[in-house]
Amino acid sequence: MNTKKISLLIMTAIMAFTSCEKATETAKRPNILFIMSDDHAYQAISAYGGKLNHTPHIDRLADEGMIFTNACVTNSICAPSRATILTGKHSHINGKIDNLMPFDTTQITFPQIFQQNGYQTAMFGKLHFGNNPKGVDEFMILPDQGYYLNPDFHTPRGDTTIVGYVTDIITDLTLNWLKNKRDESKPFMMMYLHKAPHRPWWPSPEKFEEYTKKQFPEPKSLFDTYQNRGTAAKTAEMNLLTHMMYSHDSKIRPELLEKMGSKVTPVVEEFQNGFYGPYNRATEEQKKLYNVVLDSINEVFEKEWPTMNDEDKMRWKYQRYMQDYLACISSVDDNVGRVLDYLDESGLAENTIVVYTSDQGFYLGEHGWFDKRFMYDESFKTPLIVRWPDKVKAGTTENEMVQNLDFAQTFLEAAEIKAPQDMQGESLMPLLMAEKEKWNREAVYYHYYEYPSVHMVKRHYGIATKEYKLAHFYYDVDEWELYDRLNDPCEMNNIYHDEKYTDVVNELKEQLDQLKLKYKDSPELAEQFIQQHQNIKVDKGNEFW
């Protein structure tokens, strides 16, 4: 063999070794599985101490990782929350201040950065804005809110419809990608995004049957009169008795409502096609399964509703709400268990960061409400659980103030990727790695914009610390509210005007001004968004609100 051939072989061997070494180094970077449900209240996760239901598979993540008890959002509404997560920026920066305003598509999202740095990326489930997510190699996403039954999906190859129940289907797609489409030479960043338990809360047939037989404990503030709160709480349109819909939400057939006429009080405005829109997605076989339970619910309603007083009606609506909502969550928990089992069986669990969260919290009858939007805890706080074997100590609880604003930078640091300087969050790595001395955040900033609109929750911004929460409701009012989070955890008493808290108010207002400056928010920006919002038509007939 001549010298040239020997040299060529040596060079080839060196290149192959170097390439192999680089591939090995790349493979060592952690995989990331980001699991997010829609409107999953932390009160409906048993790991958070909730008494409503049992979520063994989500609890398993908490047992094997870290659970955050003061995780919160920057803007408690679906699409803006998702935009904040993807960009690591507040709503006024990424442009998605509410469900109507367009997302600024020039924004860089963290999946793009992962893709550019050697990660394989995928997204299955609910995105809620845009049909072609940037930085995602493979996706199948629900259009807008999507359907529970036989859902449609956007894909890179066009639209398709899949027969079945949405929570099961999203999981099937996720598992199929992990098993059959994943490039094993690359780390992956997977977004596994559930539609459930978003309104209108259609459970799978078997969960529907199971949960309608259950009764659930009522929250202490179910019959809240808002006497110690301001205008915003008194005028919001999300009360179970007066705003939760009979057909769309409680599954009462429109024909029965028409038949009963004036016997159905209070009168509640219904979404057009609110019942048959979701129900008619079902096949005839699926309808047969649902009809057994639907007939039972409607028979009880026809017989008992006219004899009930308002207190009884409130309790009846609460139980119907919880039966459907928690049934949807039970399916989410079952399917999370399927994915966790596969990670264990395949050996992927050892090098995969698993995150479970929701796009925000939700009211489960607290203050008499459903929905979200307010800065009060049930809406403001969100579940957050992180498992990272051999990195995050199992069974730990963290009470520092963290936000969905922080997710992007956390994932990037975990993957040893430098985050863009214009991201506004803080990496949670010091907390995850038990290096709390490196964490210095004392307060978080919140801003809600979508008013006037569905549920009529007034615009407000505010600051929250572990001890206090200060909110300013503006636009058509000028009211401040202060809550002692430690001594009044249900936030029933506004102490803003209590002289004992004058120093607290002054200190929080100063901190609030500093946060607005830090995050580049201003009254001028808010006014600009108000004017833009007023030019967009709000369709209250949309069944997906």
mmCIF file of C-alpha atoms in Angstrom, residues 292-436:
data_model
loop_
_atom_site.group_PDB
_atom_site.id
_atom_site.type_symbol
_atom_site.label_atom_id
_atom_site.label_comp_id
_atom_site.label_asym_id
_atom_site.label_seq_id
_atom_site.Cartn_x
_atom_site.Cartn_y
_atom_site.Cartn_z
ATOM 1 C CA VAL A 292 -77.220 6.596 27.542
ATOM 2 C CA VAL A 293 -75.617 9.162 29.857
ATOM 3 C CA LEU A 294 -77.068 12.207 28.086
ATOM 4 C CA ASP A 295 -80.589 10.807 28.414
ATOM 5 C CA SER A 296 -80.052 10.236 32.130
ATOM 6 C CA ILE A 297 -78.791 13.801 32.689
ATOM 7 C CA ASN A 298 -81.681 15.286 30.753
ATOM 8 C CA GLU A 299 -84.302 13.195 32.559
ATOM 9 C CA VAL A 300 -83.040 14.385 35.933
ATOM 10 C CA PHE A 301 -82.904 17.998 34.751
ATOM 11 C CA GLU A 302 -86.484 17.940 33.414
ATOM 12 C CA LYS A 303 -87.818 16.429 36.610
ATOM 13 C CA GLU A 304 -85.863 18.318 39.262
ATOM 14 C CA TRP A 305 -84.806 21.727 37.882
ATOM 15 C CA PRO A 306 -88.219 23.437 38.194
ATOM 16 C CA THR A 307 -88.416 22.512 41.893
ATOM 17 C CA MET A 308 -84.928 23.745 42.818
ATOM 18 C CA ASN A 309 -84.071 27.068 44.447
ATOM 19 C CA ASP A 310 -81.045 29.063 43.243
ATOM 20 C CA GLU A 311 -78.730 27.471 45.791
ATOM 21 C CA ASP A 312 -79.734 23.986 44.653
ATOM 22 C CA LYS A 313 -79.278 24.997 41.009
ATOM 23 C CA MET A 314 -75.803 26.352 41.714
ATOM 24 C CA ARG A 315 -74.846 23.081 43.349
ATOM 25 C CA TRP A 316 -76.314 21.039 40.496
ATOM 26 C CA LYS A 317 -74.392 23.035 37.882
ATOM 27 C CA TYR A 318 -71.214 22.720 39.924
ATOM 28 C CA GLN A 319 -71.490 18.930 40.061
ATOM 29 C CA ARG A 320 -72.219 18.677 36.311
ATOM 30 C CA TYR A 321 -69.228 20.912 35.640
ATOM 31 C CA MET A 322 -66.879 18.897 37.832
ATOM 32 C CA GLN A 323 -68.098 15.570 36.437
ATOM 33 C CA ASP A 324 -67.205 16.524 32.868
ATOM 34 C CA TYR A 325 -64.102 18.596 33.629
ATOM 35 C CA LEU A 326 -62.511 15.970 35.869
ATOM 36 C CA ALA A 327 -63.460 13.169 33.486
ATOM 37 C CA CYS A 328 -61.477 14.960 30.773
ATOM 38 C CA ILE A 329 -58.513 15.248 33.152
ATOM 39 C CA SER A 330 -58.709 11.559 33.982
ATOM 40 C CA SER A 331 -58.108 10.800 30.298
ATOM 41 C CA VAL A 332 -55.163 13.203 30.237
ATOM 42 C CA ASP A 333 -53.657 11.493 33.271
ATOM 43 C CA ASP A 334 -54.133 8.017 31.775
ATOM 44 C CA ASN A 335 -52.414 9.085 28.577
ATOM 45 C CA VAL A 336 -49.543 10.793 30.357
ATOM 46 C CA GLY A 337 -49.048 7.422 32.026
ATOM 47 C CA ARG A 338 -48.839 5.724 28.611
ATOM 48 C CA VAL A 339 -46.040 8.068 27.530
ATOM 49 C CA LEU A 340 -44.131 7.758 30.811
ATOM 50 C CA ASP A 341 -44.331 3.977 30.560
ATOM 51 C CA TYR A 342 -42.843 4.087 27.069
ATOM 52 C CA LEU A 343 -40.000 6.335 28.214
ATOM 53 C CA ASP A 344 -39.182 3.771 30.897
ATOM 54 C CA GLU A 345 -39.497 0.751 28.602
ATOM 55 C CA SER A 346 -37.323 2.309 25.890
ATOM 56 C CA GLY A 347 -34.649 3.615 28.236
ATOM 57 C CA LEU A 348 -35.319 7.190 27.127
ATOM 58 C CA ALA A 349 -36.412 8.241 30.600
ATOM 59 C CA GLU A 350 -32.817 8.338 31.842
ATOM 60 C CA ASN A 351 -31.867 11.284 29.628
ATOM 61 C CA THR A 352 -35.203 13.020 29.150
ATOM 62 C CA ILE A 353 -36.437 16.121 30.955
ATOM 63 C CA VAL A 354 -40.206 15.747 31.351
ATOM 64 C CA VAL A 355 -42.236 18.865 32.110
ATOM 65 C CA TYR A 356 -45.937 18.889 32.962
ATOM 66 C CA THR A 357 -47.782 22.193 32.989
ATOM 67 C CA SER A 358 -50.909 23.984 31.767
ATOM 68 C CA ASP A 359 -51.323 27.187 29.791
ATOM 69 C CA GLN A 360 -52.850 28.732 32.927
ATOM 70 C CA GLY A 361 -55.009 27.902 35.918
ATOM 71 C CA PHE A 362 -58.803 27.639 36.045
ATOM 72 C CA TYR A 363 -61.667 28.286 38.457
ATOM 73 C CA LEU A 364 -63.341 25.145 39.724
ATOM 74 C CA GLY A 365 -66.222 26.905 41.425
ATOM 75 C CA GLU A 366 -64.026 29.159 43.574
ATOM 76 C CA HIS A 367 -65.739 32.555 43.882
ATOM 77 C CA GLY A 368 -68.669 30.892 42.097
ATOM 78 C CA TRP A 369 -66.709 30.938 38.832
ATOM 79 C CA PHE A 370 -65.482 28.895 35.904
ATOM 80 C CA ASP A 371 -62.870 30.096 33.353
ATOM 81 C CA LYS A 372 -59.683 32.088 34.157
ATOM 82 C CA ARG A 373 -58.315 35.601 33.202
ATOM 83 C CA PHE A 374 -58.076 37.157 36.669
ATOM 84 C CA MET A 375 -54.866 37.573 38.638
ATOM 85 C CA TYR A 376 -56.510 35.746 41.552
ATOM 86 C CA ASP A 377 -54.635 32.543 42.356
ATOM 87 C CA GLU A 378 -56.838 29.862 40.783
ATOM 88 C CA SER A 379 -56.383 31.550 37.418
ATOM 89 C CA PHE A 380 -52.935 33.087 37.902
ATOM 90 C CA LYS A 381 -51.174 29.988 39.224
ATOM 91 C CA THR A 382 -50.472 27.034 36.981
ATOM 92 C CA PRO A 383 -49.214 23.506 37.625
ATOM 93 C CA LEU A 384 -45.526 22.969 36.945
ATOM 94 C CA ILE A 385 -43.724 19.681 37.550
ATOM 95 C CA VAL A 386 -40.236 18.835 36.244
ATOM 96 C CA ARG A 387 -38.545 15.424 36.248
ATOM 97 C CA TRP A 388 -34.899 15.022 35.242
ATOM 98 C CA PRO A 389 -33.354 11.779 36.527
ATOM 99 C CA ASP A 390 -30.011 12.125 38.339
ATOM 100 C CA LYS A 391 -30.205 15.918 37.998
ATOM 101 C CA VAL A 392 -33.344 17.055 39.832
ATOM 102 C CA LYS A 393 -33.744 15.566 43.293
ATOM 103 C CA ALA A 394 -36.842 13.374 43.446
ATOM 104 C CA GLY A 395 -39.759 14.427 45.621
ATOM 105 C CA THR A 396 -38.743 18.076 46.050
ATOM 106 C CA THR A 397 -41.047 21.068 46.367
ATOM 107 C CA GLU A 398 -40.102 24.586 45.271
ATOM 108 C CA ASN A 399 -42.054 27.688 46.338
ATOM 109 C CA GLU A 400 -40.130 30.415 44.518
ATOM 110 C CA MET A 401 -42.053 32.746 42.180
ATOM 111 C CA VAL A 402 -41.591 31.345 38.667
ATOM 112 C CA GLN A 403 -43.503 31.961 35.436
ATOM 113 C CA ASN A 404 -44.231 30.459 32.040
ATOM 114 C CA LEU A 405 -42.009 33.311 30.840
ATOM 115 C CA ASP A 406 -39.078 31.246 32.163
ATOM 116 C CA PHE A 407 -39.633 27.997 30.286
ATOM 117 C CA ALA A 408 -37.776 28.805 27.060
ATOM 118 C CA GLN A 409 -34.594 29.944 28.775
ATOM 119 C CA THR A 410 -34.701 26.961 31.127
ATOM 120 C CA PHE A 411 -34.921 24.461 28.268
ATOM 121 C CA LEU A 412 -32.160 26.192 26.340
ATOM 122 C CA GLU A 413 -29.769 26.224 29.294
ATOM 123 C CA ALA A 414 -30.508 22.569 30.047
ATOM 124 C CA ALA A 415 -29.563 21.780 26.436
ATOM 125 C CA GLU A 416 -26.412 23.942 26.696
ATOM 126 C CA ILE A 417 -27.739 26.387 24.100
ATOM 127 C CA LYS A 418 -27.274 30.102 24.559
ATOM 128 C CA ALA A 419 -30.573 31.978 24.863
ATOM 129 C CA PRO A 420 -31.177 35.195 22.851
ATOM 130 C CA GLN A 421 -30.547 38.329 24.884
ATOM 131 C CA ASP A 422 -34.044 39.688 24.258
ATOM 132 C CA MET A 423 -35.778 36.829 26.090
ATOM 133 C CA GLN A 424 -37.304 38.196 29.290
ATOM 134 C CA GLY A 425 -37.498 35.148 31.543
ATOM 135 C CA GLU A 426 -35.073 33.633 34.006
ATOM 136 C CA SER A 427 -33.725 30.119 33.638
ATOM 137 C CA LEU A 428 -35.033 27.823 36.377
ATOM 138 C CA MET A 429 -31.820 25.808 36.351
ATOM 139 C CA PRO A 430 -30.551 27.177 39.702
ATOM 140 C CA LEU A 431 -33.751 25.938 41.351
ATOM 141 C CA LEU A 432 -33.710 22.607 39.532
ATOM 142 C CA MET A 433 -30.052 22.053 40.428
ATOM 143 C CA ALA A 434 -30.554 22.974 44.110
ATOM 144 C CA GLU A 435 -28.477 26.145 43.720
ATOM 145 C CA LYS A 436 -31.081 28.446 45.196
#
